[in-house]
PDB file of C-alpha atoms in Angstrom:
ATOM      1  CA  MET A   1      48.078 -21.480  48.085  1.00  0.00           C
ATOM      2  CA  SER A   2      47.299 -19.076  50.537  1.00  0.00           C
ATOM      3  CA  ALA A   3      43.379 -18.529  51.969  1.00  0.00           C
ATOM      4  CA  GLY A   4      44.148 -14.903  50.341  1.00  0.00           C
ATOM      5  CA  SER A   5      45.061 -16.267  47.356  1.00  0.00           C
ATOM      6  CA  ARG A   6      42.470 -18.741  46.671  1.00  0.00           C
ATOM      7  CA  ARG A   7      39.728 -15.693  48.123  1.00  0.00           C
ATOM      8  CA  ALA A   8      41.139 -13.493  45.532  1.00  0.00           C
ATOM      9  CA  GLN A   9      40.565 -16.003  42.135  1.00  0.00           C
ATOM     10  CA  GLU A  10      37.477 -16.841  43.152  1.00  0.00           C
ATOM     11  CA  LEU A  11      36.211 -13.553  43.395  1.00  0.00           C
ATOM     12  CA  ALA A  12      37.624 -12.637  39.462  1.00  0.00           C
ATOM     13  CA  ARG A  13      35.566 -15.773  38.671  1.00  0.00           C
ATOM     14  CA  GLN A  14      32.708 -14.620  40.160  1.00  0.00           C
ATOM     15  CA  GLN A  15      33.068 -11.500  38.548  1.00  0.00           C
ATOM     16  CA  ALA A  16      34.557 -12.653  35.356  1.00  0.00           C
ATOM     17  CA  LEU A  17      30.784 -15.066  35.270  1.00  0.00           C
ATOM     18  CA  ALA A  18      29.033 -11.661  35.805  1.00  0.00           C
ATOM     19  CA  ALA A  19      30.251 -10.097  33.229  1.00  0.00           C
ATOM     20  CA  ALA A  20      29.800 -12.782  30.597  1.00  0.00           C
ATOM     21  CA  LYS A  21      26.218 -12.735  32.173  1.00  0.00           C
ATOM     22  CA  ARG A  22      25.567  -9.386  31.456  1.00  0.00           C
ATOM     23  CA  HIS A  23      27.455  -9.342  28.064  1.00  0.00           C
ATOM     24  CA  ARG A  24      24.720 -11.972  27.176  1.00  0.00           C
ATOM     25  CA  GLU A  25      21.583 -10.558  28.611  1.00  0.00           C
ATOM     26  CA  ARG A  26      22.786  -7.083  26.452  1.00  0.00           C
ATOM     27  CA  ARG A  27      22.985  -9.193  23.021  1.00  0.00           C
ATOM     28  CA  ILE A  28      19.577 -10.561  23.781  1.00  0.00           C
ATOM     29  CA  GLY A  29      18.143  -7.145  24.567  1.00  0.00           C
ATOM     30  CA  VAL A  30      19.512  -5.392  21.731  1.00  0.00           C
ATOM     31  CA  VAL A  31      17.970  -8.718  19.509  1.00  0.00           C
ATOM     32  CA  ALA A  32      14.354  -8.573  21.196  1.00  0.00           C
ATOM     33  CA  ALA A  33      14.837  -4.627  19.989  1.00  0.00           C
ATOM     34  CA  LEU A  34      15.852  -5.430  16.165  1.00  0.00           C
ATOM     35  CA  VAL A  35      12.806  -7.841  16.729  1.00  0.00           C
ATOM     36  CA  VAL A  36      10.395  -5.413  17.733  1.00  0.00           C
ATOM     37  CA  LEU A  37      11.381  -2.497  15.863  1.00  0.00           C
ATOM     38  CA  VAL A  38      11.185  -5.287  12.616  1.00  0.00           C
ATOM     39  CA  LEU A  39       7.869  -6.463  13.655  1.00  0.00           C
ATOM     40  CA  LEU A  40       6.770  -2.005  13.850  1.00  0.00           C
ATOM     41  CA  VAL A  41       7.795  -1.538  10.971  1.00  0.00           C
ATOM     42  CA  GLY A  42       6.772  -4.189   9.166  1.00  0.00           C
ATOM     43  CA  GLY A  43       3.181  -3.991  10.574  1.00  0.00           C
ATOM     44  CA  GLY A  44       3.045  -0.066   9.678  1.00  0.00           C
ATOM     45  CA  ILE A  45       4.276  -0.702   6.072  1.00  0.00           C
ATOM     46  CA  GLY A  46       1.354  -3.036   6.044  1.00  0.00           C
ATOM     47  CA  PHE A  47      -1.285  -1.053   7.457  1.00  0.00           C
ATOM     48  CA  GLN A  48      -0.395   1.489   4.857  1.00  0.00           C
ATOM     49  CA  ALA A  49      -0.308  -0.338   1.779  1.00  0.00           C
ATOM     50  CA  TRP A  50      -3.549  -1.719   3.118  1.00  0.00           C
ATOM     51  CA  ARG A  51      -4.737   1.867   3.847  1.00  0.00           C
ATOM     52  CA  THR A  52      -3.635   2.316  -0.142  1.00  0.00           C
ATOM     53  CA  ARG A  53      -5.147  -0.600  -1.898  1.00  0.00           C
ATOM     54  CA  ARG A  54      -8.112  -1.702   0.059  1.00  0.00           C
ATOM     55  CA  ALA A  55     -11.006  -1.340  -1.617  1.00  0.00           C
ATOM     56  CA  PRO A  56     -13.762   1.210  -0.161  1.00  0.00           C
ATOM     57  CA  ASP A  57     -16.274  -0.611   2.112  1.00  0.00           C
ATOM     58  CA  ALA A  58     -20.303  -0.633   0.963  1.00  0.00           C
ATOM     59  CA  VAL A  59     -21.790   2.878   1.497  1.00  0.00           C
ATOM     60  CA  PRO A  60     -25.303   3.507   2.440  1.00  0.00           C
ATOM     61  CA  THR A  61     -26.598   6.274   0.521  1.00  0.00           C
ATOM     62  CA  SER A  62     -29.478   8.831   1.540  1.00  0.00           C
ATOM     63  CA  GLY A  63     -31.267   8.383  -1.968  1.00  0.00           C
ATOM     64  CA  ALA A  64     -32.095  10.628  -4.734  1.00  0.00           C
ATOM     65  CA  ALA A  65     -32.447  14.149  -2.934  1.00  0.00           C
ATOM     66  CA  SER A  66     -29.103  13.976  -2.829  1.00  0.00           C
ATOM     67  CA  LEU A  67     -28.403  13.856  -5.916  1.00  0.00           C
ATOM     68  CA  ALA A  68     -27.737  17.623  -7.579  1.00  0.00           C
ATOM     69  CA  PRO A  69     -24.755  18.944  -9.411  1.00  0.00           C
ATOM     70  CA  VAL A  70     -23.060  21.708  -7.745  1.00  0.00           C
ATOM     71  CA  ALA A  71     -20.645  24.808  -8.896  1.00  0.00           C
ATOM     72  CA  ILE A  72     -17.080  24.784  -7.783  1.00  0.00           C
ATOM     73  CA  THR A  73     -16.223  28.372  -7.226  1.00  0.00           C
ATOM     74  CA  ASP A  74     -12.124  29.295  -5.707  1.00  0.00           C
ATOM     75  CA  GLY A  75     -13.023  30.355  -1.888  1.00  0.00           C
ATOM     76  CA  LYS A  76     -16.441  29.065  -1.749  1.00  0.00           C
ATOM     77  CA  PRO A  77     -17.756  26.315  -0.461  1.00  0.00           C
ATOM     78  CA  ILE A  78     -19.778  22.752  -1.923  1.00  0.00           C
ATOM     79  CA  VAL A  79     -23.442  23.779  -1.428  1.00  0.00           C
ATOM     80  CA  LEU A  80     -25.787  20.714  -0.283  1.00  0.00           C
ATOM     81  CA  GLY A  81     -29.560  21.308   0.288  1.00  0.00           C
ATOM     82  CA  GLN A  82     -31.958  23.721  -1.055  1.00  0.00           C
ATOM     83  CA  ALA A  83     -30.940  27.301  -1.486  1.00  0.00           C
ATOM     84  CA  ASP A  84     -33.715  28.275   0.196  1.00  0.00           C
ATOM     85  CA  ALA A  85     -33.705  26.490   3.907  1.00  0.00           C
ATOM     86  CA  PRO A  86     -33.943  28.676   6.646  1.00  0.00           C
ATOM     87  CA  VAL A  87     -31.386  27.063   8.555  1.00  0.00           C
ATOM     88  CA  LYS A  88     -27.836  27.595   7.211  1.00  0.00           C
ATOM     89  CA  LEU A  89     -24.454  25.394   8.428  1.00  0.00           C
ATOM     90  CA  ALA A  90     -21.375  25.961   7.393  1.00  0.00           C
ATOM     91  CA  LEU A  91     -19.030  22.873   8.003  1.00  0.00           C
ATOM     92  CA  TYR A  92     -15.668  22.809   8.312  1.00  0.00           C
ATOM     93  CA  GLU A  93     -13.915  18.495   8.252  1.00  0.00           C
ATOM     94  CA  ASP A  94     -10.761  17.098   6.965  1.00  0.00           C
ATOM     95  CA  PHE A  95     -11.407  13.857   5.166  1.00  0.00           C
ATOM     96  CA  HIS A  96      -8.568  12.377   7.602  1.00  0.00           C
ATOM     97  CA  CYS A  97      -9.203  14.204  10.266  1.00  0.00           C
ATOM     98  CA  PRO A  98     -10.137  11.356  13.107  1.00  0.00           C
ATOM     99  CA  HIS A  99     -12.134  13.736  15.040  1.00  0.00           C
ATOM    100  CA  CYS A 100     -14.088  14.531  11.652  1.00  0.00           C
ATOM    101  CA  ALA A 101     -14.685  11.055  11.714  1.00  0.00           C
ATOM    102  CA  GLU A 102     -16.255  10.659  14.974  1.00  0.00           C
ATOM    103  CA  PHE A 103     -18.150  13.822  14.450  1.00  0.00           C
ATOM    104  CA  GLU A 104     -19.860  12.379  11.689  1.00  0.00           C
ATOM    105  CA  GLU A 105     -20.257   9.386  13.027  1.00  0.00           C
ATOM    106  CA  ALA A 106     -22.597  11.192  16.157  1.00  0.00           C
ATOM    107  CA  TYR A 107     -23.800  13.812  13.997  1.00  0.00           C
ATOM    108  CA  GLY A 108     -24.060  12.587  10.241  1.00  0.00           C
ATOM    109  CA  SER A 109     -27.625  11.065  10.797  1.00  0.00           C
ATOM    110  CA  VAL A 110     -28.619  14.796  12.128  1.00  0.00           C
ATOM    111  CA  LEU A 111     -26.891  17.254   9.525  1.00  0.00           C
ATOM    112  CA  THR A 112     -28.496  14.441   6.543  1.00  0.00           C
ATOM    113  CA  ALA A 113     -32.043  14.581   7.865  1.00  0.00           C
ATOM    114  CA  ALA A 114     -32.360  18.710   7.848  1.00  0.00           C
ATOM    115  CA  ARG A 115     -30.862  18.968   4.850  1.00  0.00           C
ATOM    116  CA  GLU A 116     -33.163  16.581   3.095  1.00  0.00           C
ATOM    117  CA  SER A 117     -35.903  17.550   4.910  1.00  0.00           C
ATOM    118  CA  GLY A 118     -35.425  21.217   3.645  1.00  0.00           C
ATOM    119  CA  LYS A 119     -34.724  22.698   7.195  1.00  0.00           C
ATOM    120  CA  ALA A 120     -30.677  23.443   6.254  1.00  0.00           C
ATOM    121  CA  GLU A 121     -28.154  24.417   3.783  1.00  0.00           C
ATOM    122  CA  ILE A 122     -24.790  22.764   4.709  1.00  0.00           C
ATOM    123  CA  GLU A 123     -21.785  24.802   3.385  1.00  0.00           C
ATOM    124  CA  LEU A 124     -19.315  22.194   2.941  1.00  0.00           C
ATOM    125  CA  TYR A 125     -15.932  23.554   3.509  1.00  0.00           C
ATOM    126  CA  PRO A 126     -13.198  20.279   2.983  1.00  0.00           C
ATOM    127  CA  MET A 127      -9.852  21.175   4.751  1.00  0.00           C
ATOM    128  CA  SER A 128      -6.829  19.143   3.447  1.00  0.00           C
ATOM    129  CA  PHE A 129      -4.168  20.331   6.142  1.00  0.00           C
ATOM    130  CA  ILE A 130      -3.232  16.722   7.110  1.00  0.00           C
ATOM    131  CA  ASP A 131      -1.789  14.992   4.472  1.00  0.00           C
ATOM    132  CA  ALA A 132      -1.840  14.242   0.866  1.00  0.00           C
ATOM    133  CA  GLY A 133      -4.569  11.824   0.874  1.00  0.00           C
ATOM    134  CA  SER A 134      -6.889  15.076   2.651  1.00  0.00           C
ATOM    135  CA  GLU A 135      -5.963  17.030  -0.427  1.00  0.00           C
ATOM    136  CA  SER A 136      -6.895  14.188  -2.735  1.00  0.00           C
ATOM    137  CA  ALA A 137     -10.361  13.417  -0.948  1.00  0.00           C
ATOM    138  CA  ALA A 138     -10.989  17.463  -0.893  1.00  0.00           C
ATOM    139  CA  ASN A 139     -10.645  16.748  -4.791  1.00  0.00           C
ATOM    140  CA  ALA A 140     -12.453  14.184  -5.602  1.00  0.00           C
ATOM    141  CA  MET A 141     -15.400  15.477  -2.919  1.00  0.00           C
ATOM    142  CA  ALA A 142     -15.302  19.017  -5.721  1.00  0.00           C
ATOM    143  CA  CYS A 143     -15.388  16.398  -8.629  1.00  0.00           C
ATOM    144  CA  ALA A 144     -18.023  13.899  -7.016  1.00  0.00           C
ATOM    145  CA  ALA A 145     -20.483  17.756  -6.385  1.00  0.00           C
ATOM    146  CA  GLU A 146     -20.109  18.694  -9.917  1.00  0.00           C
ATOM    147  CA  ALA A 147     -20.927  15.779 -11.065  1.00  0.00           C
ATOM    148  CA  GLY A 148     -23.997  15.490  -9.281  1.00  0.00           C
ATOM    149  CA  PHE A 149     -23.541  12.998  -6.554  1.00  0.00           C
ATOM    150  CA  GLY A 150     -21.409  14.966  -3.822  1.00  0.00           C
ATOM    151  CA  ALA A 151     -23.889  14.317  -0.712  1.00  0.00           C
ATOM    152  CA  SER A 152     -23.455  10.258  -1.503  1.00  0.00           C
ATOM    153  CA  TYR A 153     -20.035  10.827  -1.909  1.00  0.00           C
ATOM    154  CA  TYR A 154     -19.641  12.335   1.033  1.00  0.00           C
ATOM    155  CA  GLU A 155     -20.723   9.990   3.323  1.00  0.00           C
ATOM    156  CA  GLY A 156     -18.559   7.346   1.530  1.00  0.00           C
ATOM    157  CA  LEU A 157     -15.603   9.507   2.618  1.00  0.00           C
ATOM    158  CA  PHE A 158     -16.071   9.138   5.960  1.00  0.00           C
ATOM    159  CA  THR A 159     -17.519   5.469   5.813  1.00  0.00           C
ATOM    160  CA  ASN A 160     -14.176   4.979   4.629  1.00  0.00           C
ATOM    161  CA  ALA A 161     -12.000   7.313   6.998  1.00  0.00           C
ATOM    162  CA  THR A 162      -9.165   5.059   7.196  1.00  0.00           C
ATOM    163  CA  LEU A 163      -8.391   4.526   3.810  1.00  0.00           C
ATOM    164  CA  ARG A 164      -5.098   6.526   2.180  1.00  0.00           C
ATOM    165  CA  TRP A 165      -7.379   7.464  -0.868  1.00  0.00           C
ATOM    166  CA  SER A 166      -5.063   7.072  -3.646  1.00  0.00           C
ATOM    167  CA  ASP A 167      -6.358   7.465  -6.914  1.00  0.00           C
ATOM    168  CA  GLY A 168      -7.733   4.201  -7.641  1.00  0.00           C
ATOM    169  CA  GLN A 169     -10.109   3.893  -3.994  1.00  0.00           C
ATOM    170  CA  LEU A 170     -11.418   7.571  -4.915  1.00  0.00           C
ATOM    171  CA  ILE A 171     -12.427   6.452  -8.251  1.00  0.00           C
ATOM    172  CA  ALA A 172     -13.899   3.194  -7.134  1.00  0.00           C
ATOM    173  CA  LEU A 173     -15.967   4.833  -4.431  1.00  0.00           C
ATOM    174  CA  ALA A 174     -17.749   6.758  -7.049  1.00  0.00           C
ATOM    175  CA  ASP A 175     -18.620   3.457  -8.784  1.00  0.00           C
ATOM    176  CA  GLN A 176     -20.152   2.323  -5.834  1.00  0.00           C
ATOM    177  CA  VAL A 177     -22.475   5.945  -4.140  1.00  0.00           C
ATOM    178  CA  ALA A 178     -22.865   6.541  -8.737  1.00  0.00           C
ATOM    179  CA  PRO A 179     -22.719   3.128 -10.805  1.00  0.00           C
ATOM    180  CA  GLY A 180     -23.000   4.132 -14.470  1.00  0.00           C
ATOM    181  CA  ASP A 181     -21.085   6.244 -16.313  1.00  0.00           C
ATOM    182  CA  THR A 182     -18.530   8.426 -14.171  1.00  0.00           C
ATOM    183  CA  GLU A 183     -15.670   8.787 -17.038  1.00  0.00           C
ATOM    184  CA  ARG A 184     -15.978  12.883 -16.320  1.00  0.00           C
ATOM    185  CA  PHE A 185     -15.167  12.214 -12.618  1.00  0.00           C
ATOM    186  CA  ASN A 186     -12.440   9.545 -12.974  1.00  0.00           C
ATOM    187  CA  SER A 187     -10.744  12.507 -15.419  1.00  0.00           C
ATOM    188  CA  CYS A 188     -11.244  15.368 -12.786  1.00  0.00           C
ATOM    189  CA  VAL A 189      -9.955  12.813 -10.130  1.00  0.00           C
ATOM    190  CA  ARG A 190      -7.008  11.913 -11.644  1.00  0.00           C
ATOM    191  CA  SER A 191      -6.080  15.370 -12.915  1.00  0.00           C
ATOM    192  CA  ARG A 192      -6.321  16.941  -9.879  1.00  0.00           C
ATOM    193  CA  ALA A 193      -8.880  19.183 -11.803  1.00  0.00           C
ATOM    194  CA  HIS A 194     -10.088  21.172  -8.433  1.00  0.00           C
ATOM    195  CA  ALA A 195      -6.732  20.956  -6.583  1.00  0.00           C
ATOM    196  CA  GLY A 196      -6.784  24.822  -6.850  1.00  0.00           C
ATOM    197  CA  TRP A 197     -10.030  25.121  -5.188  1.00  0.00           C
ATOM    198  CA  ALA A 198      -8.854  22.729  -2.637  1.00  0.00           C
ATOM    199  CA  ALA A 199      -5.906  25.428  -1.646  1.00  0.00           C
ATOM    200  CA  SER A 200      -8.490  27.954  -1.606  1.00  0.00           C
ATOM    201  CA  ILE A 201     -10.745  26.630   0.731  1.00  0.00           C
ATOM    202  CA  ASP A 202      -7.969  26.294   3.690  1.00  0.00           C
ATOM    203  CA  ALA A 203      -7.399  30.208   2.398  1.00  0.00           C
ATOM    204  CA  ALA A 204     -11.038  30.625   3.133  1.00  0.00           C
ATOM    205  CA  ALA A 205     -11.056  28.634   6.469  1.00  0.00           C
ATOM    206  CA  ASP A 206      -8.030  30.973   7.646  1.00  0.00           C
ATOM    207  CA  ALA A 207      -9.884  33.948   6.780  1.00  0.00           C
ATOM    208  CA  ASN A 208     -12.939  33.056   8.370  1.00  0.00           C
ATOM    209  CA  GLY A 209     -10.892  32.398  11.750  1.00  0.00           C
ATOM    210  CA  VAL A 210     -10.932  28.424  11.295  1.00  0.00           C
ATOM    211  CA  SER A 211      -7.765  26.580  12.118  1.00  0.00           C
ATOM    212  CA  SER A 212      -9.283  23.121  13.534  1.00  0.00           C
ATOM    213  CA  THR A 213     -11.547  20.583  12.317  1.00  0.00           C
ATOM    214  CA  PRO A 214     -14.834  19.676  12.677  1.00  0.00           C
ATOM    215  CA  THR A 215     -16.014  23.227  13.044  1.00  0.00           C
ATOM    216  CA  LEU A 216     -19.793  23.909  12.497  1.00  0.00           C
ATOM    217  CA  PHE A 217     -21.184  27.053  12.474  1.00  0.00           C
ATOM    218  CA  LEU A 218     -25.599  27.483  12.521  1.00  0.00           C
ATOM    219  CA  ASP A 219     -26.533  30.744  10.998  1.00  0.00           C
ATOM    220  CA  GLY A 220     -22.902  32.298  11.564  1.00  0.00           C
ATOM    221  CA  ALA A 221     -22.819  30.980  15.224  1.00  0.00           C
ATOM    222  CA  ARG A 222     -20.093  28.930  16.069  1.00  0.00           C
ATOM    223  CA  LEU A 223     -21.243  26.105  17.981  1.00  0.00           C
ATOM    224  CA  ASP A 224     -19.290  24.856  21.190  1.00  0.00           C
ATOM    225  CA  LEU A 225     -18.931  20.758  19.673  1.00  0.00           C
ATOM    226  CA  ALA A 226     -17.119  19.784  23.021  1.00  0.00           C
ATOM    227  CA  ASN A 227     -20.639  20.622  24.999  1.00  0.00           C
ATOM    228  CA  LEU A 228     -23.236  19.742  22.308  1.00  0.00           C
ATOM    229  CA  THR A 229     -25.297  16.478  22.162  1.00  0.00           C
ATOM    230  CA  PRO A 230     -26.525  15.052  18.520  1.00  0.00           C
ATOM    231  CA  GLU A 231     -30.157  15.894  20.330  1.00  0.00           C
ATOM    232  CA  ALA A 232     -29.112  19.251  21.180  1.00  0.00           C
ATOM    233  CA  LEU A 233     -27.768  20.177  17.445  1.00  0.00           C
ATOM    234  CA  GLN A 234     -31.271  18.811  16.311  1.00  0.00           C
ATOM    235  CA  THR A 235     -32.994  21.299  18.427  1.00  0.00           C
ATOM    236  CA  LYS A 236     -30.965  23.859  17.857  1.00  0.00           C
ATOM    237  CA  ILE A 237     -31.520  23.513  13.735  1.00  0.00           C
ATOM    238  CA  ASP A 238     -35.335  23.148  14.363  1.00  0.00           C
ATOM    239  CA  GLU A 239     -35.387  26.273  16.654  1.00  0.00           C
ATOM    240  CA  ALA A 240     -33.587  28.508  13.920  1.00  0.00           C
ATOM    241  CA  ALA A 241     -36.187  26.679  11.743  1.00  0.00           C
ATOM    242  CA  THR A 242     -39.252  28.572  13.096  1.00  0.00           C
ATOM    243  CA  THR A 243     -37.658  31.811  14.041  1.00  0.00           C
TER     244      THR A 243
END
């Protein structure tokens, strides 16, 4: 065999080995991708199951001052606080909005203190544009307000903002914040008694020029939340209450 033939055979052998190596690497890559996909899908399914089935965490309630029945009227917000409060706050939130949960963590104590001290009345517009859980939570919020424990239930919804809000979870939350006879509330949740009201709140928000959450108005003036600190909000409420 000539030297040229031997070189050609060696080149062909090396090319075959390289092709086989590339084939093995592709197979390994495909298998690895499938494993990752299975883990991601399984993790996603597991997370959604956890969101749907996990019971709500314990809720710190703000006291008996928050327990007052509230009338539910289509297109009108849930009013929390004293009707004669000098400051009127209009708050638009979605119970599945991550930024709303962040807003509550930062500003919730300021708003609660203003409401419970009698400085501010809060008009709550629970919007429901993110997912089905938003609508379920908005309906349950109306049921809770009508039953007389709206403020505590509101706190509980944001304490457990990652839950999917199945009927069972919404009812379990009521058992935490208003232990006792909640059968009327339970029926209200299961029957979606205020689903029409929830839709009317979205329409009212649109009519009021609100397309994102959270959005906060103080005495009709929209606040710039991007440049607002909790201390600044407290100052604005205090100043408005004395003018």
